[in-house]
Amino acid sequence: MATYVLLISYAQKGIENIKQSPSRLDGVKGLFKSMGGELKQFYLTLGRYDAVVIAEAPDDETAAKLALTIGSAGNVRTETLRAFTEDEYKKIIAALP
């Protein structure tokens, strides 16, 4: 499964309803599971982003569907990064011409 880093910023609606955020997170975990993925880690962060999620999904198309579904609720904005494990990184580098 592919690994993704989601950088999350609360939208106005999300910050206005911040106390419901833990239950929304539980819902997102279920959403990942229903689409064949897994939300591995959630971190509340300080700085430019309000939270960071480490997740796995079967492929980029599924990751895009997940990000769009999460964003469409209007509580957060996401920036999704495809992350490569150390083994994947070494394989990519070894295949360079």
PDB file of C-alpha atoms in Angstrom:
ATOM      1  CA  MET A   1       0.000   0.000   0.000  1.00  0.00           C
ATOM      2  CA  ALA A   2       1.161   3.531  -0.731  1.00  0.00           C
ATOM      3  CA  THR A   3       1.884   6.017   2.068  1.00  0.00           C
ATOM      4  CA  TYR A   4       0.560   9.582   2.116  1.00  0.00           C
ATOM      5  CA  VAL A   5       1.124  12.621   4.314  1.00  0.00           C
ATOM      6  CA  LEU A   6      -1.908  14.902   4.611  1.00  0.00           C
ATOM      7  CA  LEU A   7      -1.252  18.461   5.737  1.00  0.00           C
ATOM      8  CA  ILE A   8      -4.469  19.790   7.225  1.00  0.00           C
ATOM      9  CA  SER A   9      -5.709  23.316   7.893  1.00  0.00           C
ATOM     10  CA  TYR A  10      -9.011  24.005   9.612  1.00  0.00           C
ATOM     11  CA  ALA A  11     -11.533  25.870   7.483  1.00  0.00           C
ATOM     12  CA  GLN A  12     -13.789  28.423   9.161  1.00  0.00           C
ATOM     13  CA  LYS A  13     -16.569  25.840   9.560  1.00  0.00           C
ATOM     14  CA  GLY A  14     -14.142  23.364  11.140  1.00  0.00           C
ATOM     15  CA  ILE A  15     -12.723  25.785  13.682  1.00  0.00           C
ATOM     16  CA  GLU A  16     -16.205  27.045  14.597  1.00  0.00           C
ATOM     17  CA  ASN A  17     -17.147  23.435  15.401  1.00  0.00           C
ATOM     18  CA  ILE A  18     -13.779  22.356  16.818  1.00  0.00           C
ATOM     19  CA  LYS A  19     -15.333  20.379  19.687  1.00  0.00           C
ATOM     20  CA  GLN A  20     -16.805  17.958  17.134  1.00  0.00           C
ATOM     21  CA  SER A  21     -13.369  17.430  15.614  1.00  0.00           C
ATOM     22  CA  PRO A  22     -12.597  14.163  17.487  1.00  0.00           C
ATOM     23  CA  SER A  23     -15.802  12.540  16.231  1.00  0.00           C
ATOM     24  CA  ARG A  24     -15.072  13.780  12.692  1.00  0.00           C
ATOM     25  CA  LEU A  25     -11.618  12.194  12.966  1.00  0.00           C
ATOM     26  CA  ASP A  26     -13.219   8.882  13.931  1.00  0.00           C
ATOM     27  CA  GLY A  27     -15.449   9.190  10.867  1.00  0.00           C
ATOM     28  CA  VAL A  28     -12.434   9.819   8.640  1.00  0.00           C
ATOM     29  CA  LYS A  29     -10.741   6.712  10.038  1.00  0.00           C
ATOM     30  CA  GLY A  30     -13.835   4.735   9.018  1.00  0.00           C
ATOM     31  CA  LEU A  31     -13.799   6.356   5.585  1.00  0.00           C
ATOM     32  CA  PHE A  32     -10.189   5.284   5.023  1.00  0.00           C
ATOM     33  CA  LYS A  33     -11.038   1.738   6.085  1.00  0.00           C
ATOM     34  CA  SER A  34     -14.107   1.597   3.815  1.00  0.00           C
ATOM     35  CA  MET A  35     -11.931   2.548   0.834  1.00  0.00           C
ATOM     36  CA  GLY A  36      -9.240  -0.030   1.582  1.00  0.00           C
ATOM     37  CA  GLY A  37      -6.846   2.325   3.354  1.00  0.00           C
ATOM     38  CA  GLU A  38      -5.810   3.123   6.888  1.00  0.00           C
ATOM     39  CA  LEU A  39      -5.253   6.318   8.815  1.00  0.00           C
ATOM     40  CA  LYS A  40      -2.050   5.355  10.646  1.00  0.00           C
ATOM     41  CA  GLN A  41      -1.265   8.473  12.708  1.00  0.00           C
ATOM     42  CA  PHE A  42      -2.880  11.813  13.510  1.00  0.00           C
ATOM     43  CA  TYR A  43      -0.938  14.748  14.975  1.00  0.00           C
ATOM     44  CA  LEU A  44      -2.274  18.101  16.114  1.00  0.00           C
ATOM     45  CA  THR A  45       0.448  20.553  15.115  1.00  0.00           C
ATOM     46  CA  LEU A  46       1.532  24.123  15.694  1.00  0.00           C
ATOM     47  CA  GLY A  47       2.556  26.354  12.826  1.00  0.00           C
ATOM     48  CA  ARG A  48       1.369  26.618   9.247  1.00  0.00           C
ATOM     49  CA  TYR A  49      -0.765  23.458   9.437  1.00  0.00           C
ATOM     50  CA  ASP A  50      -3.219  22.527  12.173  1.00  0.00           C
ATOM     51  CA  ALA A  51      -2.757  18.775  11.848  1.00  0.00           C
ATOM     52  CA  VAL A  52      -0.731  16.151  10.021  1.00  0.00           C
ATOM     53  CA  VAL A  53      -2.008  12.694   9.097  1.00  0.00           C
ATOM     54  CA  ILE A  54       0.033   9.704   7.994  1.00  0.00           C
ATOM     55  CA  ALA A  55      -2.140   7.306   6.023  1.00  0.00           C
ATOM     56  CA  GLU A  56      -2.040   4.424   3.603  1.00  0.00           C
ATOM     57  CA  ALA A  57      -4.202   3.910   0.539  1.00  0.00           C
ATOM     58  CA  PRO A  58      -4.168   1.280  -2.201  1.00  0.00           C
ATOM     59  CA  ASP A  59      -3.267   3.820  -4.917  1.00  0.00           C
ATOM     60  CA  ASP A  60      -3.175   7.497  -5.876  1.00  0.00           C
ATOM     61  CA  GLU A  61      -6.740   7.433  -7.224  1.00  0.00           C
ATOM     62  CA  THR A  62      -8.068   6.236  -3.861  1.00  0.00           C
ATOM     63  CA  ALA A  63      -5.966   8.829  -2.027  1.00  0.00           C
ATOM     64  CA  ALA A  64      -7.421  11.551  -4.259  1.00  0.00           C
ATOM     65  CA  LYS A  65     -10.968  10.322  -3.603  1.00  0.00           C
ATOM     66  CA  LEU A  66     -10.302  10.337   0.132  1.00  0.00           C
ATOM     67  CA  ALA A  67      -8.849  13.869   0.094  1.00  0.00           C
ATOM     68  CA  LEU A  68     -11.740  15.182  -1.999  1.00  0.00           C
ATOM     69  CA  THR A  69     -14.334  13.499   0.205  1.00  0.00           C
ATOM     70  CA  ILE A  70     -12.734  14.892   3.369  1.00  0.00           C
ATOM     71  CA  GLY A  71     -12.421  18.383   1.875  1.00  0.00           C
ATOM     72  CA  SER A  72     -15.971  18.417   0.537  1.00  0.00           C
ATOM     73  CA  ALA A  73     -17.375  18.419   4.095  1.00  0.00           C
ATOM     74  CA  GLY A  74     -16.002  21.963   4.450  1.00  0.00           C
ATOM     75  CA  ASN A  75     -14.267  21.509   7.796  1.00  0.00           C
ATOM     76  CA  VAL A  76     -10.678  21.305   6.587  1.00  0.00           C
ATOM     77  CA  ARG A  77      -8.435  21.959   3.613  1.00  0.00           C
ATOM     78  CA  THR A  78      -5.878  19.310   2.786  1.00  0.00           C
ATOM     79  CA  GLU A  79      -2.588  19.105   0.957  1.00  0.00           C
ATOM     80  CA  THR A  80      -1.664  15.516   0.148  1.00  0.00           C
ATOM     81  CA  LEU A  81       1.895  14.311  -0.377  1.00  0.00           C
ATOM     82  CA  ARG A  82       2.858  10.878  -1.687  1.00  0.00           C
ATOM     83  CA  ALA A  83       5.553   9.531   0.623  1.00  0.00           C
ATOM     84  CA  PHE A  84       8.027   6.810  -0.254  1.00  0.00           C
ATOM     85  CA  THR A  85       9.448   4.454   2.371  1.00  0.00           C
ATOM     86  CA  GLU A  86      13.194   4.073   2.754  1.00  0.00           C
ATOM     87  CA  ASP A  87      13.088   0.801   0.812  1.00  0.00           C
ATOM     88  CA  GLU A  88      11.068   2.415  -1.988  1.00  0.00           C
ATOM     89  CA  TYR A  89      13.492   5.349  -2.031  1.00  0.00           C
ATOM     90  CA  LYS A  90      16.499   3.016  -2.353  1.00  0.00           C
ATOM     91  CA  LYS A  91      14.806   1.112  -5.182  1.00  0.00           C
ATOM     92  CA  ILE A  92      14.083   4.391  -7.039  1.00  0.00           C
ATOM     93  CA  ILE A  93      17.675   5.566  -6.617  1.00  0.00           C
ATOM     94  CA  ALA A  94      19.085   2.192  -7.696  1.00  0.00           C
ATOM     95  CA  ALA A  95      17.040   2.376 -10.911  1.00  0.00           C
ATOM     96  CA  LEU A  96      18.467   5.754 -11.961  1.00  0.00           C
ATOM     97  CA  PRO A  97      20.503   5.693 -15.169  1.00  0.00           C
TER      98      PRO A  97
END
